Coordinates of C-alpha atoms (C1' of nucleotides) in Angstrom, one line a residue:
Chain A
M3 CA 21.6 -23.6 -16.7
M4 CA 18.4 -22.9 -18.5
R5 CA 18.5 -21.0 -21.8
W6 CA 15.7 -18.8 -22.9
T7 CA 15.9 -20.1 -26.4
Q8 CA 15.1 -23.5 -25.1
A9 CA 12.6 -22.7 -22.4
L10 CA 8.9 -22.7 -22.9
L11 CA 8.6 -19.1 -22.0
A12 CA 6.9 -16.1 -23.5
T13 CA 6.4 -12.8 -21.8
L14 CA 3.5 -10.6 -22.6
R15 CA 3.7 -6.9 -23.1
E16 CA 0.2 -6.4 -21.9
A17 CA -1.8 -8.1 -19.2
P18 CA -4.9 -10.2 -20.3
Q19 CA -8.0 -8.3 -19.6
D20 CA -9.4 -10.8 -17.1
A21 CA -6.5 -10.3 -14.7
E22 CA -7.4 -7.8 -12.0
I23 CA -4.8 -7.7 -9.3
I24 CA -1.1 -7.0 -9.8
S25 CA 0.2 -10.4 -8.8
H26 CA -2.1 -12.1 -11.3
K27 CA -1.2 -9.8 -14.1
L28 CA 2.5 -10.2 -13.4
L29 CA 2.4 -14.0 -13.1
I30 CA 0.7 -14.1 -16.5
R31 CA 2.8 -11.4 -18.2
A32 CA 6.1 -13.0 -16.9
G33 CA 5.0 -16.3 -18.5
M34 CA 4.8 -18.2 -15.3
L35 CA 1.1 -19.0 -15.3
R36 CA -1.5 -19.7 -18.0
K37 CA -5.2 -19.9 -17.6
V38 CA -7.1 -23.0 -18.6
G39 CA -10.6 -22.0 -17.4
G40 CA -12.2 -20.2 -14.5
G41 CA -10.2 -20.9 -11.4
L42 CA -7.9 -23.4 -13.3
Y43 CA -4.3 -22.6 -14.2
T44 CA -1.3 -24.3 -15.7
F45 CA 2.0 -23.6 -14.0
M46 CA 4.6 -22.9 -16.7
P47 CA 8.2 -23.9 -16.2
L48 CA 9.3 -20.8 -14.4
G49 CA 6.2 -20.6 -12.2
M50 CA 6.6 -24.3 -11.5
R51 CA 10.1 -23.8 -10.1
A52 CA 8.9 -21.0 -7.8
L53 CA 6.1 -23.2 -6.6
R54 CA 8.5 -26.0 -5.9
K55 CA 10.6 -23.7 -3.8
V56 CA 7.7 -22.8 -1.6
E57 CA 6.8 -26.5 -1.3
Q58 CA 10.4 -27.3 -0.3
I59 CA 10.5 -24.7 2.4
I60 CA 7.2 -26.0 3.8
R61 CA 8.6 -29.6 3.7
E62 CA 11.7 -28.6 5.5
E63 CA 9.9 -26.8 8.3
M64 CA 7.2 -29.4 8.7
D65 CA 9.9 -32.1 9.0
R66 CA 11.8 -29.8 11.4
A67 CA 8.6 -29.5 13.5
G68 CA 8.4 -33.3 13.7
A69 CA 5.6 -33.8 11.2
Q70 CA 5.9 -36.7 8.7
E71 CA 5.0 -36.4 5.1
I72 CA 2.4 -38.8 3.6
L73 CA 0.2 -38.7 0.6
M74 CA -3.5 -39.5 0.8
P75 CA -5.8 -39.9 -2.2
A76 CA -7.6 -36.9 -3.6
L77 CA -10.5 -39.3 -4.5
Q78 CA -12.2 -40.0 -1.1
P79 CA -15.0 -42.5 -0.5
A80 CA -18.3 -40.9 0.4
E81 CA -18.6 -43.3 3.4
L82 CA -15.8 -41.5 5.3
W83 CA -17.6 -38.2 4.8
R84 CA -20.9 -39.6 5.9
T85 CA -19.3 -40.7 9.2
T86 CA -18.9 -37.1 10.2
G87 CA -22.0 -35.9 8.5
R88 CA -20.0 -33.6 6.3
W89 CA -21.1 -35.4 3.1
E90 CA -24.3 -33.4 3.6
S91 CA -23.1 -30.4 5.5
M92 CA -20.3 -29.5 3.1
G93 CA -23.1 -29.0 0.6
A94 CA -22.3 -27.7 -2.9
G95 CA -18.8 -26.6 -1.9
M96 CA -17.5 -30.1 -2.4
F97 CA -17.1 -31.8 -5.8
K98 CA -18.8 -35.2 -5.8
V99 CA -18.2 -37.8 -8.4
T100 CA -19.7 -41.3 -9.1
D101 CA -17.9 -44.3 -10.5
R102 CA -19.2 -46.9 -12.9
K103 CA -20.6 -48.9 -10.1
E104 CA -22.5 -45.9 -8.8
A105 CA -20.2 -45.5 -5.8
K106 CA -19.9 -41.9 -4.6
Y107 CA -16.6 -40.1 -4.0
A108 CA -15.6 -36.7 -2.9
L109 CA -12.7 -34.9 -4.7
A110 CA -10.7 -33.9 -1.6
P111 CA -11.5 -30.4 -0.4
T112 CA -9.6 -31.3 2.8
A113 CA -8.7 -34.6 4.5
E114 CA -9.8 -34.7 8.2
E115 CA -12.0 -37.8 7.5
V116 CA -9.4 -39.8 5.6
V117 CA -6.6 -39.0 8.1
T118 CA -8.7 -39.7 11.1
A119 CA -9.7 -43.1 9.7
L120 CA -6.1 -43.7 9.0
L121 CA -4.8 -42.9 12.4
K122 CA -7.6 -44.9 14.0
G123 CA -6.2 -47.9 12.3
E124 CA -2.5 -47.2 12.9
V125 CA -2.5 -46.0 16.5
S126 CA -3.7 -48.2 19.4
S127 CA -1.4 -47.1 22.3
Y128 CA -0.5 -43.9 24.1
R129 CA 3.1 -44.9 23.4
Q130 CA 2.5 -44.1 19.7
L131 CA 1.4 -40.6 20.4
P132 CA 1.8 -37.8 19.6
K133 CA 1.8 -38.0 15.8
T134 CA 1.7 -35.2 13.2
V135 CA 1.4 -36.1 9.5
Y136 CA 1.1 -33.8 6.5
Q137 CA 0.8 -33.9 2.8
I138 CA 1.1 -31.4 -0.1
Q139 CA -1.7 -32.2 -2.5
T140 CA -4.2 -30.9 -4.9
K141 CA -7.5 -29.9 -3.3
F142 CA -10.8 -29.2 -5.0
R143 CA -13.5 -26.8 -4.0
D144 CA -16.5 -25.8 -6.0
E145 CA -16.0 -22.2 -5.2
I146 CA -19.0 -20.0 -5.8
R147 CA -16.7 -17.4 -7.4
P148 CA -13.1 -18.3 -8.3
R149 CA -11.1 -15.1 -8.2
F150 CA -7.8 -13.4 -8.7
G151 CA -5.9 -16.1 -10.4
L152 CA -4.4 -18.5 -7.8
M153 CA -6.0 -16.6 -4.9
R154 CA -9.2 -18.6 -5.1
G155 CA -9.3 -21.5 -7.5
K156 CA -11.5 -24.5 -8.0
E157 CA -8.3 -26.6 -7.8
F158 CA -5.3 -25.5 -5.7
I159 CA -2.4 -27.0 -3.9
M160 CA -2.6 -27.2 -0.2
K161 CA -0.3 -28.4 2.5
D162 CA -2.5 -30.0 5.1
A163 CA -1.2 -31.3 8.4
Y164 CA -3.0 -33.2 11.2
S165 CA -1.9 -33.8 14.7
F166 CA -3.1 -36.5 17.1
D167 CA -2.5 -36.3 20.8
T168 CA -3.5 -38.0 24.0
T169 CA -4.7 -34.9 25.9
M170 CA -5.8 -31.4 25.3
D171 CA -2.6 -30.1 26.9
A172 CA -0.5 -32.3 24.6
A173 CA -2.6 -31.1 21.6
D174 CA -1.8 -27.5 22.6
K175 CA 1.9 -28.3 22.3
S176 CA 1.4 -29.8 18.8
Y177 CA -0.6 -26.8 17.8
Q178 CA 2.1 -24.5 19.1
A179 CA 4.8 -26.5 17.2
M180 CA 2.8 -26.0 14.0
F181 CA 2.2 -22.3 14.8
D182 CA 5.9 -21.8 15.2
A183 CA 6.7 -23.7 12.0
Y184 CA 4.2 -21.5 10.1
V185 CA 6.0 -18.4 11.4
R186 CA 9.3 -19.8 10.1
I187 CA 7.8 -20.8 6.7
F188 CA 6.3 -17.5 5.9
K189 CA 9.4 -15.7 7.0
R190 CA 11.6 -17.9 4.8
C191 CA 9.2 -17.2 1.9
G192 CA 10.0 -13.5 2.4
L193 CA 6.4 -12.8 3.5
A194 CA 5.2 -10.6 6.3
A195 CA 2.4 -12.9 7.4
K196 CA 0.6 -11.9 10.6
P197 CA -1.1 -14.5 12.8
V198 CA -4.7 -13.4 13.7
E199 CA -7.4 -14.9 15.8
A200 CA -9.9 -16.5 13.5
D201 CA -13.3 -18.2 13.4
T202 CA -13.2 -21.9 13.0
G203 CA -16.0 -22.1 10.4
D204 CA -17.3 -25.4 9.2
I205 CA -14.2 -27.3 10.1
G206 CA -15.1 -26.8 13.8
G207 CA -13.0 -27.0 16.9
S208 CA -12.3 -24.7 19.7
S209 CA -9.8 -22.1 18.5
S210 CA -7.8 -21.1 15.5
H211 CA -5.4 -18.6 14.0
E212 CA -5.1 -17.5 10.4
F213 CA -1.9 -16.3 8.9
M214 CA -2.6 -13.2 7.0
V215 CA -0.5 -11.3 4.4
L216 CA -1.5 -7.7 4.6
A217 CA -2.5 -6.4 1.2
P218 CA -5.1 -4.0 -0.1
S219 CA -6.3 -6.7 -2.5
G220 CA -6.9 -9.2 0.3
E221 CA -10.3 -10.7 0.7
D222 CA -10.4 -10.6 4.5
S223 CA -10.7 -7.8 6.9
I224 CA -8.5 -7.8 10.0
L225 CA -8.8 -5.8 13.2
D226 CA -5.4 -4.8 14.4
C227 CA -4.3 -3.2 17.6
A228 CA -1.0 -1.3 17.2
A229 CA -0.8 -0.8 21.0
C230 CA -0.9 -4.4 22.3
G231 CA -0.6 -6.6 19.2
Y232 CA -4.1 -8.0 19.3
A233 CA -5.2 -9.0 15.8
A234 CA -8.3 -10.9 14.7
N235 CA -10.3 -11.6 11.6
Q236 CA -13.3 -9.2 11.5
E237 CA -15.5 -12.3 11.6
R238 CA -14.0 -13.1 15.0
A239 CA -12.9 -9.8 16.4
E240 CA -14.3 -8.6 19.7
R241 CA -14.4 -5.2 21.3
Q242 CA -14.7 -3.5 24.6
S243 CA -18.4 -2.5 24.4
M244 CA -19.0 1.1 25.3
P245 CA -22.6 1.3 26.7
V246 CA -24.9 3.5 24.6
P247 CA -25.4 6.8 26.4
Y248 CA -29.2 6.5 26.9
Q249 CA -29.3 5.0 30.4
Q250 CA -31.9 7.1 32.1
E251 CA -35.6 6.2 32.0
V252 CA -37.4 9.5 31.1
A253 CA -41.0 8.4 30.4
A254 CA -43.2 5.5 29.5
A255 CA -42.8 4.1 26.0
E256 CA -44.8 6.2 23.5
V257 CA -46.0 5.3 20.0
V258 CA -45.1 7.8 17.3
D259 CA -45.9 7.9 13.6
T260 CA -42.9 7.5 11.4
P261 CA -44.6 7.1 8.0
G262 CA -42.4 5.6 5.3
Q263 CA -39.3 5.6 7.5
E264 CA -37.8 2.1 7.4
T265 CA -34.1 2.4 7.9
C266 CA -32.4 3.4 11.2
V267 CA -30.8 6.4 9.5
A268 CA -34.1 7.5 8.1
V269 CA -36.0 7.1 11.4
A270 CA -33.2 8.9 13.3
A271 CA -33.4 11.8 10.9
F272 CA -37.2 11.9 11.0
L273 CA -37.3 11.9 14.8
N274 CA -34.3 14.1 15.1
V275 CA -32.3 11.8 17.3
A276 CA -28.9 10.2 17.0
V277 CA -28.7 7.0 15.0
N278 CA -27.3 5.1 18.0
Q279 CA -30.4 6.1 20.0
I280 CA -32.3 3.8 17.5
V281 CA -32.2 0.1 18.3
K282 CA -31.8 -1.9 15.2
S283 CA -34.0 -5.0 15.5
L284 CA -33.3 -7.8 13.1
V285 CA -35.1 -11.1 12.7
V286 CA -33.1 -14.1 11.5
L287 CA -33.8 -17.8 11.3
A288 CA -31.7 -20.0 13.6
N289 CA -32.2 -23.6 12.5
G290 CA -35.4 -22.3 10.8
Q291 CA -36.8 -20.6 13.9
P292 CA -37.1 -16.8 14.1
V293 CA -34.9 -15.0 16.6
M294 CA -34.7 -11.3 17.2
V295 CA -31.3 -9.5 17.6
L296 CA -30.9 -6.0 18.8
V297 CA -27.9 -3.9 17.9
P298 CA -27.3 -0.1 18.0
G299 CA -28.7 1.7 15.0
D300 CA -25.2 2.4 13.6
R301 CA -24.0 -1.2 13.9
E302 CA -24.1 -4.4 11.9
L303 CA -24.8 -7.8 13.2
N304 CA -22.0 -10.4 13.1
E305 CA -23.9 -13.5 12.2
L306 CA -21.0 -15.8 13.2
K307 CA -21.1 -14.4 16.7
L308 CA -24.8 -15.0 16.9
K309 CA -24.2 -18.5 15.6
R310 CA -21.7 -19.2 18.4
I311 CA -24.0 -17.9 21.0
L312 CA -26.8 -20.1 19.7
G313 CA -24.6 -23.2 19.9
G314 CA -23.7 -23.4 16.3
A315 CA -27.2 -23.1 14.9
K316 CA -27.5 -22.5 11.2
I317 CA -28.3 -18.8 10.7
S318 CA -30.2 -17.8 7.7
E319 CA -32.0 -14.7 6.4
A320 CA -35.7 -14.4 7.3
S321 CA -38.0 -13.4 4.4
A322 CA -40.1 -10.3 4.8
E323 CA -43.2 -12.5 5.1
A324 CA -41.6 -14.6 7.9
V325 CA -40.6 -11.5 9.8
A326 CA -44.1 -10.1 9.4
A327 CA -45.6 -13.3 10.7
A328 CA -43.3 -13.5 13.7
V329 CA -43.3 -9.9 14.8
G330 CA -44.4 -7.2 12.4
P331 CA -43.7 -5.4 9.2
V332 CA -40.1 -5.0 8.2
G333 CA -38.9 -1.5 8.9
S334 CA -41.0 -1.1 12.0
I335 CA -40.1 -4.0 14.2
G336 CA -38.9 -4.0 17.7
P337 CA -38.5 -6.1 20.8
V338 CA -41.5 -4.8 22.8
G339 CA -44.2 -7.4 23.2
V340 CA -42.7 -10.1 21.0
T341 CA -42.8 -13.7 21.8
I342 CA -39.7 -15.0 20.0
P343 CA -36.3 -15.1 21.7
V344 CA -34.5 -11.7 21.8
Y345 CA -30.7 -11.3 22.1
A346 CA -29.0 -7.9 22.3
D347 CA -25.6 -6.5 21.9
R348 CA -23.7 -5.9 25.1
S349 CA -23.6 -2.1 24.4
L350 CA -27.4 -2.0 24.8
E351 CA -27.3 -3.3 28.3
G352 CA -29.0 -0.7 30.5
A353 CA -30.4 1.2 27.5
A354 CA -33.4 3.0 29.0
D355 CA -34.4 5.8 26.5
V356 CA -34.1 4.4 23.0
V357 CA -36.2 4.1 19.9
T358 CA -37.5 0.8 18.6
G359 CA -40.0 -0.3 16.0
A360 CA -43.6 -0.7 17.3
N361 CA -44.3 -3.8 15.2
Q362 CA -47.0 -1.8 13.4
A363 CA -46.4 -0.3 9.9
G364 CA -45.1 3.2 10.0
K365 CA -44.9 3.4 13.8
H366 CA -42.0 3.5 16.3
L367 CA -41.7 3.6 20.1
L368 CA -40.0 6.4 21.9
H369 CA -38.5 6.2 25.4
V370 CA -38.1 2.4 25.4
S371 CA -36.3 0.9 28.3
L372 CA -35.1 -2.6 27.3
A373 CA -35.1 -3.8 30.9
R374 CA -38.6 -2.5 31.6
D375 CA -40.4 -2.9 28.2
A376 CA -38.7 -5.9 26.6
H377 CA -37.6 -9.4 27.5
V378 CA -33.9 -9.7 26.4
L379 CA -32.6 -13.2 27.0
A380 CA -28.9 -12.2 27.0
Y381 CA -26.6 -9.3 26.3
E382 CA -23.7 -10.6 24.2
D383 CA -21.0 -9.2 21.9
L384 CA -22.9 -9.4 18.6
V385 CA -21.7 -6.6 16.3
V386 CA -19.2 -6.5 13.6
V387 CA -16.2 -4.7 15.0
S388 CA -15.0 -1.8 13.0
E389 CA -12.3 0.9 12.6
G390 CA -11.8 2.8 15.9
D391 CA -13.6 0.3 18.2
H392 CA -11.8 -0.4 21.5
C393 CA -9.4 -3.3 21.6
P394 CA -10.8 -6.1 23.7
R395 CA -7.4 -6.5 25.5
C396 CA -6.1 -3.0 26.0
G397 CA -8.9 -0.7 25.0
K398 CA -6.9 1.3 22.5
P399 CA -8.5 2.0 19.1
L400 CA -8.4 -0.8 16.5
A401 CA -7.5 -0.4 12.9
V402 CA -9.0 -2.3 10.0
R403 CA -6.6 -3.8 7.4
R404 CA -7.1 -6.2 4.4
G405 CA -5.3 -9.5 4.4
I406 CA -4.8 -12.6 2.3
E407 CA -5.3 -15.8 4.3
V408 CA -2.3 -18.0 3.5
G409 CA -2.5 -20.4 6.4
H410 CA -4.9 -21.5 9.0
V411 CA -4.3 -23.6 12.2
F412 CA -7.1 -25.2 14.2
K413 CA -7.5 -26.9 17.5
L414 CA -10.1 -29.5 16.6
G415 CA -10.5 -31.3 19.9
M416 CA -12.3 -34.5 19.5
K417 CA -14.9 -33.6 16.8
Y418 CA -13.5 -36.0 14.2
T419 CA -11.9 -38.6 16.5
Q420 CA -15.1 -39.1 18.3
A421 CA -17.1 -39.5 15.1
F422 CA -14.6 -42.2 14.0
N423 CA -14.2 -43.6 17.5
A424 CA -10.4 -43.1 17.0
T425 CA -9.2 -44.2 20.4
Y426 CA -5.9 -45.4 22.0
L427 CA -5.3 -47.3 25.3
D428 CA -3.8 -45.2 28.1
E429 CA -1.4 -46.4 30.8
A430 CA -4.3 -47.9 32.7
G431 CA -5.5 -49.8 29.6
A432 CA -8.6 -47.6 29.2
A433 CA -9.7 -46.5 25.8
Q434 CA -9.4 -42.7 25.3
T435 CA -10.3 -40.6 22.4
M436 CA -7.4 -38.9 20.5
V437 CA -7.3 -35.1 20.4
M438 CA -6.8 -33.6 17.1
G439 CA -5.5 -30.5 15.3
C440 CA -5.4 -29.5 11.7
Y441 CA -3.1 -27.0 9.9
G442 CA -3.4 -25.8 6.3
I443 CA -1.3 -23.7 4.0
G444 CA -2.6 -22.6 0.6
V445 CA 0.6 -23.3 -1.3
T446 CA -0.4 -21.8 -4.6
R447 CA -2.1 -18.9 -2.9
T448 CA 1.1 -18.3 -0.9
L449 CA 3.1 -18.1 -4.1
Q450 CA 0.8 -15.5 -5.5
A451 CA 0.8 -13.6 -2.2
I452 CA 4.6 -13.4 -2.4
V453 CA 4.3 -11.7 -5.8
E454 CA 1.4 -9.5 -4.6
Q455 CA 3.7 -8.3 -1.8
S456 CA 6.9 -8.1 -3.7
N457 CA 6.8 -6.2 -7.0
D458 CA 7.4 -2.8 -8.5
A459 CA 6.4 -0.8 -11.5
N460 CA 8.7 -3.0 -13.7
G461 CA 7.7 -6.4 -12.6
I462 CA 8.1 -9.1 -10.0
V463 CA 10.8 -8.8 -7.3
W464 CA 11.3 -12.4 -6.2
P465 CA 12.7 -13.1 -2.8
A466 CA 15.9 -15.1 -3.3
A467 CA 14.4 -18.1 -1.5
I468 CA 11.5 -18.4 -4.0
A469 CA 12.9 -17.1 -7.2
P470 CA 12.8 -19.7 -10.0
Y471 CA 16.4 -19.0 -10.7
Q472 CA 18.8 -16.9 -8.7
V473 CA 20.6 -15.3 -11.6
N474 CA 19.4 -13.9 -14.9
L475 CA 22.5 -13.8 -17.2
L476 CA 21.8 -11.6 -20.2
I477 CA 24.0 -12.1 -23.2
L478 CA 23.7 -8.9 -25.1
D479 CA 25.8 -9.9 -28.0
P480 CA 24.9 -13.5 -28.7
D481 CA 26.8 -13.3 -32.1
N482 CA 30.0 -12.4 -30.4
R483 CA 31.8 -15.7 -29.7
D484 CA 34.1 -14.2 -27.1
V485 CA 31.1 -12.7 -25.1
V486 CA 29.2 -15.9 -25.3
A487 CA 32.2 -18.0 -24.2
R488 CA 32.9 -15.8 -21.1
A489 CA 29.2 -15.7 -20.2
E490 CA 29.0 -19.5 -20.5
A491 CA 32.1 -19.8 -18.3
L492 CA 30.5 -17.7 -15.6
G493 CA 27.3 -19.6 -15.8
S494 CA 29.1 -22.9 -15.3
E495 CA 31.1 -21.5 -12.5
L496 CA 27.9 -20.3 -10.7
E497 CA 26.1 -23.6 -11.3
A498 CA 29.1 -25.4 -9.7
L499 CA 28.6 -23.1 -6.7
G500 CA 25.0 -24.2 -6.4
V501 CA 23.5 -21.1 -8.0
D502 CA 20.6 -21.6 -10.5
V503 CA 21.3 -19.6 -13.6
F504 CA 18.9 -18.5 -16.3
V505 CA 20.5 -17.3 -19.5
D506 CA 18.8 -14.9 -21.9
D507 CA 20.5 -15.9 -25.0
R508 CA 17.9 -14.6 -27.4
A509 CA 18.9 -12.6 -30.4
E510 CA 16.9 -9.6 -29.1
R511 CA 17.9 -6.0 -28.6
P512 CA 19.2 -5.1 -25.2
G513 CA 16.2 -3.0 -24.2
I514 CA 13.9 -6.0 -24.6
K515 CA 16.1 -8.1 -22.5
F516 CA 16.3 -5.5 -19.7
K517 CA 12.5 -5.1 -19.7
D518 CA 12.0 -8.9 -19.6
A519 CA 14.6 -9.3 -16.8
D520 CA 12.8 -6.8 -14.7
L521 CA 9.4 -8.4 -15.4
I522 CA 10.6 -11.9 -14.5
G523 CA 12.3 -10.5 -11.4
L524 CA 15.1 -12.8 -10.7
P525 CA 17.2 -11.5 -7.7
V526 CA 20.5 -10.9 -9.6
R527 CA 20.9 -9.7 -13.1
V528 CA 24.2 -10.2 -14.8
V529 CA 25.0 -8.5 -18.1
A530 CA 27.6 -9.9 -20.5
G531 CA 28.3 -7.8 -23.6
A532 CA 31.0 -6.3 -25.7
K533 CA 30.5 -3.1 -23.8
S534 CA 30.6 -4.6 -20.4
F535 CA 33.9 -6.3 -21.1
E536 CA 35.3 -3.0 -22.4
K537 CA 34.5 -1.7 -19.0
G538 CA 36.2 -4.6 -17.3
G539 CA 33.8 -7.5 -17.0
F540 CA 30.2 -8.4 -16.1
E541 CA 27.7 -5.9 -14.9
V542 CA 26.1 -7.2 -11.7
R543 CA 22.9 -5.7 -10.3
R544 CA 20.4 -6.9 -7.8
R545 CA 16.8 -6.6 -8.9
T546 CA 16.4 -4.0 -6.1
D547 CA 19.5 -2.0 -6.9
A548 CA 19.5 1.2 -8.8
D549 CA 22.9 0.7 -10.5
A550 CA 25.1 -2.2 -11.6
V551 CA 28.6 -2.8 -10.5
I552 CA 31.3 -4.1 -12.9
R553 CA 32.9 -7.4 -11.8
S554 CA 35.9 -8.9 -13.5
P555 CA 35.5 -12.4 -14.8
E556 CA 37.7 -13.6 -12.0
T557 CA 35.7 -12.0 -9.1
A558 CA 32.2 -12.1 -10.6
A559 CA 31.0 -15.5 -9.3
A560 CA 32.1 -14.9 -5.7
A561 CA 30.5 -11.4 -5.8
I562 CA 27.2 -12.8 -7.1
V563 CA 27.2 -15.6 -4.5
N564 CA 27.7 -12.9 -1.9
L565 CA 24.8 -10.9 -3.1
L566 CA 22.5 -13.8 -2.8
K567 CA 23.2 -14.4 0.9
Chain B
rC26 C1' -27.8 -17.4 -6.9
rG27 C1' -28.7 -11.8 -7.0
rG28 C1' -26.5 -7.2 -9.4
rA29 C1' -22.9 -5.1 -13.3
rG30 C1' -19.9 -5.8 -17.6
rC31 C1' -17.4 -8.5 -21.5
rG32 C1' -16.8 -12.3 -25.6
rU33 C1' -13.9 -10.0 -33.0
rA34 C1' -6.2 -13.4 -35.1
rG35 C1' -1.6 -15.8 -29.7
rC36 C1' -2.2 -10.9 -26.5
rG37 C1' -4.5 -5.8 -26.2
rC38 C1' -8.5 -3.5 -28.8
rA39 C1' -11.7 -0.8 -32.9
rG40 C1' -15.9 -1.9 -35.9
rC41 C1' -22.0 -3.0 -33.7
rC42 C1' -25.8 2.5 -32.3
rU43 C1' -27.3 3.6 -38.3
rG44 C1' -26.9 -4.4 -41.7
rG45 C1' -23.5 -4.6 -47.5
rU46 C1' -15.2 -6.3 -49.0
rA47 C1' -13.4 -8.1 -41.1
rG48 C1' -9.7 -3.9 -39.4
rC49 C1' -5.6 -1.6 -36.0
rG50 C1' -1.4 -2.1 -32.4
rC51 C1' 1.7 -5.8 -30.2
rG52 C1' 3.5 -10.7 -31.1
rU53 C1' 4.9 -14.5 -35.1
rU54 C1' 7.6 -15.6 -40.2
rU55 C1' 11.0 -13.8 -44.3
rG56 C1' 14.5 -10.0 -46.1
rG57 C1' 17.1 -5.5 -45.2
rU58 C1' 18.9 -1.3 -42.2
rU59 C1' 19.9 -1.1 -37.0
rC60 C1' 21.8 -2.5 -32.0
rG61 C1' 22.9 -0.8 -23.9
rG62 C1' 16.1 0.3 -21.4
rG63 C1' 10.2 -2.7 -25.3
rA64 C1' 14.1 0.3 -33.1
rC65 C1' 12.8 1.2 -38.4
rC66 C1' 11.5 -0.3 -43.6
rA67 C1' 9.3 -4.0 -46.8
rA68 C1' 6.7 -8.4 -47.5
rA69 C1' 3.8 -12.5 -45.4
rA70 C1' 1.1 -16.0 -42.4
rG71 C1' -2.8 -16.0 -39.0
rG72 C1' -10.2 -15.1 -38.1
rU73 C1' -16.2 -21.0 -37.3
rC74 C1' -16.5 -12.4 -35.3
rG75 C1' -18.4 -17.6 -28.1
rA76 C1' -22.6 -21.4 -29.9
rG77 C1' -27.4 -22.3 -31.9
rG78 C1' -31.8 -20.4 -33.9
rG79 C1' -34.6 -16.2 -36.1
rU80 C1' -35.5 -11.5 -39.1
rU81 C1' -33.4 -10.0 -44.0
rC82 C1' -31.8 -10.1 -50.9
rA83 C1' -27.7 -9.6 -47.2
rA84 C1' -26.0 -10.3 -40.1
rA85 C1' -19.8 -9.3 -36.3
rU86 C1' -23.8 -5.6 -36.5
rC87 C1' -31.0 -6.3 -35.3
rC88 C1' -34.1 -10.2 -32.2
rC89 C1' -34.4 -14.9 -29.1
rU90 C1' -32.0 -18.9 -26.4
rC91 C1' -27.8 -21.0 -24.5
rC92 C1' -22.5 -21.1 -23.1
rG93 C1' -18.1 -19.0 -21.3
rC94 C1' -15.3 -15.2 -18.7
rU95 C1' -14.5 -10.9 -15.3
rC96 C1' -16.1 -7.6 -11.3
rC97 C1' -19.4 -6.4 -6.6
rG98 C1' -22.1 -9.5 -2.3
rA99 C1' -22.8 -14.9 0.7
rC100 C1' -18.2 -19.8 0.7
rC101 C1' -12.6 -20.4 2.0
rA102 C1' -6.3 -22.2 2.1

RNA sequence: CGGAGCGUAGCGCAGCCUGGUAGCGCGUUUGGUUCGGGACCAAAAGGUCGAGGGUUCAAAUCCCUCCGCUCCGACCA
């Protein structure tokens, strides 16, 4: 039984001005979180208890899925990172430190290298596989912009798990086991988390899913098909491409003056044609070499898709000078007559009467047939999928939603095990490379996502499984010995039944206690006061209920336990 | 890093434009009246005005430099 008068707890009537989203404001106001610096927070006692609840659920489900908990150091020798080349490729996102002997270390942003080196040493036979290990540990990332409290911090707590298998098929099973565990974890946390297809990013590997909590404040966009259940991160989302309508060759390409018209919208208006009759030509650098990409004039290029098509090449923006040197002046470039490689979105396949830049300042070409007038290396899905596009599976329109990424599962294949030469001997005594998967949950982010998804105008509404305490016992007349004695008796009875009780024993007016109880958001509020006893006992109310119910001292504990189920 | 804004008591803010005693609300402490949805009265504590430099008789206020924080874009659990 924790008593407020003894707790390190202060609620705030107003939110600090640097908190932007509701969950951040509420965690600060409810005294659960305090800021230390940008992207750095202290968990106060109440917040700490909620965090431990999330961790415990994760532990239980990881263990249930057959994973084993370990703890690796957060300080990782640079040598390990050099083995995979990520010492360089992680770039500025990784904190690097140097010891007194000038040896370099990474502050763990993740642990593929450490765990792969570990399993390489521990596993030598197929008989020892599969193995999945996990840890719950502080991670460090030098985020360009920490944001929204715990949502994106420089330091955060992550559950990271790693699976090692003999074959791709076996690895798929391990992946599925983790996927299923994630579904259970987020469900037990009271979160509606949606698995969506995702890009693998710098971690690499063949496929991955993110677990997204839908929220307007989320940083990711998700394409969602209500008809068939397809869901994907916008970075990854595909679409059924509808060919642009201009399929008939009508005339030879013809140069027209378009003075000062540089954007697709402007050129379309100037020439009095639809924006999607304009072909948007972009030049980007792939591993430093210029490449042209064509998309319909009303579309955006998805650089990640281009990157995949180009075999993982580093895509970067080309300067206006570089574009001018490669093809022509920015604002008037096009694929006709260029010598650099040209890729086009699938929807442009067969486009035969479109407008492109003429690679001369202030001039465009009418009636361009891509097949006749340009040399397109490949037609691929290259655009950012947006609201209303056709679902790649069923063709129905897709909706765009915002999401908070709370978990991410990856099939890594042999990217890391190959780099470390992490092999085992198969039945025939031949060395084989282990197949790997990795699985992350942002624990601190998950905690905040729970608050983001579960609150009302008065404060937090903790799901019972995560709440720092289950019961908030308000003693309205702390000077009344009889009231205090009966409240204490109920508290002890509840604790004996395994219910965590928080007691507001402050000498404050009732209104203040009610407001604070709503703000802190424990699942059940019990009021003990002279008035409640006149009415027959304790007032019991769930955080989500409109009204309280009177329970006699004899029946209160059982009734409360029942409410918590 | 690019763009925008902010930095004055624990929290929320005013004062700055037009230089001259550092203020308000909440919170905190003490006393009193109150007491079922953020009471009232009285008294009090609490401030390197983000830092450094400059202008000036005089700087929270004007100028310069730096630092920190927040928001919008590229990174990600």
